[in-house]
Amino acid sequence: MNRTARIAILAISIAVFCYAGLGHVLGQTHEERAYKSLTVYGEVLQKVQSDYVDEPNMHLVTAGALHGLLESLDPASSYLTPREYTEYKQKNASTNPGDTGLTLSKRYGYVIVISVLPDSPAEKAGIHSGDIFESVAGFTTREMSVGQAMNLLRGQPGSGVKVGVIRRGKNEPENVDLVREKLGPVKMVSQKTDPDILALRLTSFDAGRADEVRARLQDAEKQGIHKVILDLRNNGRGPVSEALAIARLFVPSGNLATLKGQTVSTQTFAAEPGKIVWKGPVSVLIDGTTSGAAEVLASALAGSHRGDVVGERTFGLASEQKLITIDDGSALILTVANYYNAGGKSILEEGVTPTEVVRPAVAASDDGTDDDDSSGNGQAVQAPAEPKPLSPEDAVFKKALELLKTPVKKAA
């Protein structure tokens, strides 16, 4: 047995011993299960080393096993090798980070696009929600975590990364070049769609977004507007704190959401009557591109029966991750807590179900071309991107308008 194999098996043995010791503290049943699982893992590793057709690279074997271990938990959990974690730290520490504007998860074993920021490199390249990334930077996503994919997609502004995209209805991947940019904040669209109806389109929860919404609502009330539509489609970015702050502008009482995990103290987020700004009717637009913090907001409004929630079920991605470093220089991005709705159901598992289901017609994919005259060098911060205005041809928006115009509507 060579030195690499001995080190690998010794590391597994130490892990078994430590895990079993921890299990003893937590309880006999947990200890037995942990010990049996890790004993099997160690035995499999030994068999691979001794019986595999060729002498295996034990570093790759161990890294692959750890990647699989984290991916088996949930799509947001990831293992980063020492090299990957070094790159991760360097990119996060950059004062001039480049991004592609994508929110990703995993389905069907591959990385899938949940949502795309307006005017981002991904949108300019014709990437759409629902697209499957068969490869990123030349590496198949079949054996790639979301954390690894995001790490590869970030880089210096102006630099490029190639992705293999499988479109809806297609079987073969199409190679698409993304040019990273330093992204600016995404503007909130405020649109008066009827004499007494205001629509707010939120595609991200940047810092200060709740204050911006509050100001728009106060202005709307002064203008004699009595009803509001919140469009949370294509929203997958921003902290949950902003989502909760927005929910408190609408919901006068009750619990908005709960955060809990095995090692995270349970936190219940309640409405605050003193912060309510809007007492009139409200409708919320959601679909499969709604994820994360946007789901917490939609769930809070739905759970309080504050108004109609129109569209399709959200993706299911409301959770909190923690970065945990390992002594060998690797790291874990580990989900440590999930958000639960007012009824106690996990948003990660259940998503948010609309009160009015509307399935819009599938739009034809464009060719990814754009009429902008940007050079694409990405060296300057982009001007705030602005989502497209809502259209009467939008079936979900149209249904929300119809519901708001009915004689009896829910109010605070």
Short mmCIF file of N, CA and C in Angstrom, two decimals, residues 29 43 50 78 130 143-144 149 157 160 175 193 204 217 222 231 268 313 317 324 348 357 361 412:
data_model
loop_
_atom_site.label_atom_id
_atom_site.label_comp_id
_atom_site.label_asym_id
_atom_site.label_seq_id
_atom_site.Cartn_x
_atom_site.Cartn_y
_atom_site.Cartn_z
N THR A 29 -28.03 5.89 19.65
CA THR A 29 -28.57 5.56 18.34
C THR A 29 -27.82 6.33 17.25
N GLU A 43 -14.47 0.96 4.44
CA GLU A 43 -14.31 -0.35 3.82
C GLU A 43 -14.34 -0.24 2.29
N SER A 50 -7.51 -1.57 -3.14
CA SER A 50 -6.88 -2.88 -3.30
C SER A 50 -7.34 -3.64 -4.54
N SER A 78 -22.13 22.44 -0.79
CA SER A 78 -21.03 22.14 -1.70
C SER A 78 -19.74 21.86 -0.94
N GLY A 130 -34.67 28.11 -16.71
CA GLY A 130 -35.00 26.78 -17.22
C GLY A 130 -33.93 26.19 -18.11
N GLU A 143 -21.04 16.32 -12.49
CA GLU A 143 -20.30 16.05 -11.25
C GLU A 143 -19.89 17.35 -10.58
N MET A 144 -20.70 18.39 -10.76
CA MET A 144 -20.35 19.71 -10.25
C MET A 144 -21.43 20.22 -9.31
N ALA A 149 -19.92 25.65 -9.60
CA ALA A 149 -20.35 26.35 -10.81
C ALA A 149 -20.27 27.86 -10.64
N PRO A 157 -13.81 41.27 -14.34
CA PRO A 157 -14.66 41.90 -15.35
C PRO A 157 -13.95 41.95 -16.70
N GLY A 160 -13.93 36.10 -20.02
CA GLY A 160 -15.02 35.29 -20.52
C GLY A 160 -15.04 33.88 -19.94
N ASN A 175 -22.90 25.98 -27.27
CA ASN A 175 -21.84 26.71 -26.58
C ASN A 175 -22.13 28.21 -26.59
N THR A 193 -50.44 51.01 -13.57
CA THR A 193 -51.07 50.20 -14.61
C THR A 193 -52.56 50.48 -14.77
N SER A 204 -34.61 41.86 -7.58
CA SER A 204 -33.56 41.57 -6.60
C SER A 204 -33.87 42.37 -5.34
N LEU A 217 -44.74 53.39 -1.86
CA LEU A 217 -46.08 53.16 -1.34
C LEU A 217 -46.67 54.44 -0.74
N LYS A 222 -50.56 59.09 -1.59
CA LYS A 222 -50.81 60.53 -1.79
C LYS A 222 -51.44 60.79 -3.16
N ASP A 231 -44.56 42.22 -8.15
CA ASP A 231 -44.08 41.20 -9.09
C ASP A 231 -42.73 40.68 -8.59
N THR A 268 -38.14 33.28 15.07
CA THR A 268 -39.45 33.55 14.50
C THR A 268 -39.53 35.03 14.18
N ARG A 313 -46.06 27.78 -8.76
CA ARG A 313 -45.27 27.45 -7.57
C ARG A 313 -43.84 27.94 -7.73
N LEU A 317 -36.08 27.47 -2.52
CA LEU A 317 -34.64 27.65 -2.30
C LEU A 317 -34.39 28.58 -1.10
N ILE A 324 -17.69 26.66 6.11
CA ILE A 324 -16.93 25.97 7.16
C ILE A 324 -15.59 25.55 6.57
N LEU A 348 -38.21 25.45 1.45
CA LEU A 348 -37.26 24.74 0.60
C LEU A 348 -37.92 23.52 -0.04
N VAL A 357 -53.69 29.85 -9.66
CA VAL A 357 -52.69 29.27 -10.56
C VAL A 357 -52.91 29.78 -11.98
N ALA A 361 -48.35 31.34 -21.41
CA ALA A 361 -47.93 30.67 -22.64
C ALA A 361 -46.42 30.72 -22.74
N ALA A 412 -55.71 45.01 4.93
CA ALA A 412 -55.14 44.85 6.26
C ALA A 412 -56.15 45.28 7.32
#
